[in-house]
């Protein structure tokens, strides 16, 4: 029928290895009429992060740490059942897994460098606060009367 649309890139030149992807298909709920009762359109894609050879060691450690809540014995699972065709659900699941791994293996952000607030800016802030305070104090109903 259709071929899968090629290797799914995680980042750079690293992609999901087709040989390490474990697919499972089951009947999907949702739209589809009588067709739904007979075809296995829901896709469950499993990828063993702990034992993969495709990811560099550093990435693997980051992925294991970042996906810790989603892993079961080092395996991450992604489900897709929003389309009525198994092929489109396979595409969706593979793209979702690649995006998940890309996010989990991303390097941590650079730490923020502390900088001092310029004195002029601080003085202006305090001056504006004082002005606002005076404005509000002027609103009390003491002198109206």
PDB file of N, CA, C and O in Angstrom, residues 112-140:
ATOM      1  N   UNK A 112      21.547  31.129  33.834  1.00  0.00           N
ATOM      2  CA  UNK A 112      21.402  32.576  33.697  1.00  0.00           C
ATOM      3  C   UNK A 112      22.516  33.263  34.469  1.00  0.00           C
ATOM      4  O   UNK A 112      22.842  32.887  35.595  1.00  0.00           O
ATOM      5  N   UNK A 113      23.104  34.269  33.838  1.00  0.00           N
ATOM      6  CA  UNK A 113      24.137  35.032  34.513  1.00  0.00           C
ATOM      7  C   UNK A 113      23.502  36.167  35.294  1.00  0.00           C
ATOM      8  O   UNK A 113      22.721  36.943  34.743  1.00  0.00           O
ATOM      9  N   UNK A 114      23.826  36.267  36.564  1.00  0.00           N
ATOM     10  CA  UNK A 114      23.240  37.315  37.388  1.00  0.00           C
ATOM     11  C   UNK A 114      23.840  38.661  36.991  1.00  0.00           C
ATOM     12  O   UNK A 114      25.046  38.774  36.814  1.00  0.00           O
ATOM     13  N   UNK A 115      23.002  39.655  36.832  1.00  0.00           N
ATOM     14  CA  UNK A 115      23.482  41.002  36.505  1.00  0.00           C
ATOM     15  C   UNK A 115      22.871  41.981  37.487  1.00  0.00           C
ATOM     16  O   UNK A 115      21.785  41.735  38.021  1.00  0.00           O
ATOM     17  N   UNK A 116      23.572  43.073  37.727  1.00  0.00           N
ATOM     18  CA  UNK A 116      23.037  44.076  38.665  1.00  0.00           C
ATOM     19  C   UNK A 116      22.073  44.994  37.950  1.00  0.00           C
ATOM     20  O   UNK A 116      22.258  45.321  36.776  1.00  0.00           O
ATOM     21  N   UNK A 117      21.064  45.448  38.672  1.00  0.00           N
ATOM     22  CA  UNK A 117      20.110  46.404  38.106  1.00  0.00           C
ATOM     23  C   UNK A 117      20.773  47.777  38.161  1.00  0.00           C
ATOM     24  O   UNK A 117      21.261  48.181  39.214  1.00  0.00           O
ATOM     25  N   UNK A 118      20.805  48.501  37.041  1.00  0.00           N
ATOM     26  CA  UNK A 118      21.418  49.834  37.057  1.00  0.00           C
ATOM     27  C   UNK A 118      20.728  50.743  38.075  1.00  0.00           C
ATOM     28  O   UNK A 118      19.510  50.664  38.271  1.00  0.00           O
ATOM     29  N   UNK A 119      21.517  51.602  38.735  1.00  0.00           N
ATOM     30  CA  UNK A 119      20.977  52.437  39.798  1.00  0.00           C
ATOM     31  C   UNK A 119      19.863  53.350  39.295  1.00  0.00           C
ATOM     32  O   UNK A 119      18.858  53.555  39.975  1.00  0.00           O
ATOM     33  N   UNK A 120      20.035  53.890  38.091  1.00  0.00           N
ATOM     34  CA  UNK A 120      19.034  54.801  37.532  1.00  0.00           C
ATOM     35  C   UNK A 120      17.665  54.148  37.413  1.00  0.00           C
ATOM     36  O   UNK A 120      16.645  54.761  37.730  1.00  0.00           O
ATOM     37  N   UNK A 121      17.655  52.892  36.988  1.00  0.00           N
ATOM     38  CA  UNK A 121      16.389  52.181  36.802  1.00  0.00           C
ATOM     39  C   UNK A 121      15.727  51.961  38.160  1.00  0.00           C
ATOM     40  O   UNK A 121      14.512  52.144  38.316  1.00  0.00           O
ATOM     41  N   UNK A 122      16.534  51.586  39.161  1.00  0.00           N
ATOM     42  CA  UNK A 122      15.992  51.352  40.489  1.00  0.00           C
ATOM     43  C   UNK A 122      15.416  52.647  41.071  1.00  0.00           C
ATOM     44  O   UNK A 122      14.329  52.649  41.655  1.00  0.00           O
ATOM     45  N   UNK A 123      16.139  53.744  40.890  1.00  0.00           N
ATOM     46  CA  UNK A 123      15.671  55.045  41.404  1.00  0.00           C
ATOM     47  C   UNK A 123      14.368  55.452  40.734  1.00  0.00           C
ATOM     48  O   UNK A 123      13.456  55.945  41.379  1.00  0.00           O
ATOM     49  N   UNK A 124      14.292  55.243  39.420  1.00  0.00           N
ATOM     50  CA  UNK A 124      13.070  55.591  38.686  1.00  0.00           C
ATOM     51  C   UNK A 124      11.891  54.763  39.204  1.00  0.00           C
ATOM     52  O   UNK A 124      10.795  55.289  39.410  1.00  0.00           O
ATOM     53  N   UNK A 125      12.123  53.465  39.461  1.00  0.00           N
ATOM     54  CA  UNK A 125      11.065  52.588  39.978  1.00  0.00           C
ATOM     55  C   UNK A 125      10.568  53.106  41.325  1.00  0.00           C
ATOM     56  O   UNK A 125       9.357  53.207  41.564  1.00  0.00           O
ATOM     57  N   UNK A 126      11.491  53.479  42.217  1.00  0.00           N
ATOM     58  CA  UNK A 126      11.100  53.975  43.537  1.00  0.00           C
ATOM     59  C   UNK A 126      10.358  55.304  43.434  1.00  0.00           C
ATOM     60  O   UNK A 126       9.385  55.540  44.155  1.00  0.00           O
ATOM     61  N   UNK A 127      10.809  56.177  42.517  1.00  0.00           N
ATOM     62  CA  UNK A 127      10.146  57.471  42.310  1.00  0.00           C
ATOM     63  C   UNK A 127       8.704  57.253  41.846  1.00  0.00           C
ATOM     64  O   UNK A 127       7.770  57.887  42.344  1.00  0.00           O
ATOM     65  N   UNK A 128       8.518  56.324  40.881  1.00  0.00           N
ATOM     66  CA  UNK A 128       7.174  56.044  40.368  1.00  0.00           C
ATOM     67  C   UNK A 128       6.287  55.426  41.447  1.00  0.00           C
ATOM     68  O   UNK A 128       5.099  55.720  41.526  1.00  0.00           O
ATOM     69  N   UNK A 129       6.881  54.577  42.295  1.00  0.00           N
ATOM     70  CA  UNK A 129       6.113  53.990  43.407  1.00  0.00           C
ATOM     71  C   UNK A 129       5.621  55.076  44.353  1.00  0.00           C
ATOM     72  O   UNK A 129       4.484  55.061  44.811  1.00  0.00           O
ATOM     73  N   UNK A 130       6.515  56.015  44.660  1.00  0.00           N
ATOM     74  CA  UNK A 130       6.189  57.102  45.582  1.00  0.00           C
ATOM     75  C   UNK A 130       5.050  57.945  45.010  1.00  0.00           C
ATOM     76  O   UNK A 130       4.096  58.304  45.713  1.00  0.00           O
ATOM     77  N   UNK A 131       5.164  58.238  43.698  1.00  0.00           N
ATOM     78  CA  UNK A 131       4.131  59.048  43.024  1.00  0.00           C
ATOM     79  C   UNK A 131       2.777  58.339  43.104  1.00  0.00           C
ATOM     80  O   UNK A 131       1.763  58.945  43.421  1.00  0.00           O
ATOM     81  N   UNK A 132       2.802  57.056  42.823  1.00  0.00           N
ATOM     82  CA  UNK A 132       1.568  56.265  42.840  1.00  0.00           C
ATOM     83  C   UNK A 132       0.980  56.263  44.255  1.00  0.00           C
ATOM     84  O   UNK A 132      -0.226  56.387  44.445  1.00  0.00           O
ATOM     85  N   UNK A 133       1.856  56.108  45.248  1.00  0.00           N
ATOM     86  CA  UNK A 133       1.427  56.097  46.637  1.00  0.00           C
ATOM     87  C   UNK A 133       0.756  57.425  47.002  1.00  0.00           C
ATOM     88  O   UNK A 133      -0.298  57.450  47.644  1.00  0.00           O
ATOM     89  N   UNK A 134       1.382  58.547  46.578  1.00  0.00           N
ATOM     90  CA  UNK A 134       0.818  59.874  46.859  1.00  0.00           C
ATOM     91  C   UNK A 134      -0.549  60.028  46.202  1.00  0.00           C
ATOM     92  O   UNK A 134      -1.484  60.559  46.791  1.00  0.00           O
ATOM     93  N   UNK A 135      -0.661  59.552  44.934  1.00  0.00           N
ATOM     94  CA  UNK A 135      -1.930  59.628  44.207  1.00  0.00           C
ATOM     95  C   UNK A 135      -3.013  58.892  44.982  1.00  0.00           C
ATOM     96  O   UNK A 135      -4.108  59.403  45.182  1.00  0.00           O
ATOM     97  N   UNK A 136      -2.678  57.675  45.438  1.00  0.00           N
ATOM     98  CA  UNK A 136      -3.675  56.878  46.156  1.00  0.00           C
ATOM     99  C   UNK A 136      -4.007  57.497  47.518  1.00  0.00           C
ATOM    100  O   UNK A 136      -5.146  57.453  47.952  1.00  0.00           O
ATOM    101  N   UNK A 137      -2.983  58.031  48.193  1.00  0.00           N
ATOM    102  CA  UNK A 137      -3.246  58.648  49.493  1.00  0.00           C
ATOM    103  C   UNK A 137      -4.186  59.834  49.320  1.00  0.00           C
ATOM    104  O   UNK A 137      -5.016  60.104  50.172  1.00  0.00           O
ATOM    105  N   UNK A 138      -4.058  60.530  48.206  1.00  0.00           N
ATOM    106  CA  UNK A 138      -4.909  61.683  47.928  1.00  0.00           C
ATOM    107  C   UNK A 138      -6.365  61.311  47.710  1.00  0.00           C
ATOM    108  O   UNK A 138      -7.242  62.171  47.707  1.00  0.00           O
ATOM    109  N   UNK A 139      -6.638  60.034  47.530  1.00  0.00           N
ATOM    110  CA  UNK A 139      -8.023  59.596  47.262  1.00  0.00           C
ATOM    111  C   UNK A 139      -8.796  59.323  48.536  1.00  0.00           C
ATOM    112  O   UNK A 139      -9.992  59.069  48.470  1.00  0.00           O
ATOM    113  N   UNK A 140      -8.167  59.278  49.689  1.00  0.00           N
ATOM    114  CA  UNK A 140      -8.917  58.980  50.899  1.00  0.00           C
ATOM    115  C   UNK A 140      -9.905  60.095  51.170  1.00  0.00           C
ATOM    116  O   UNK A 140      -9.634  61.274  50.898  1.00  0.00           O
TER     117      UNK A 140
END
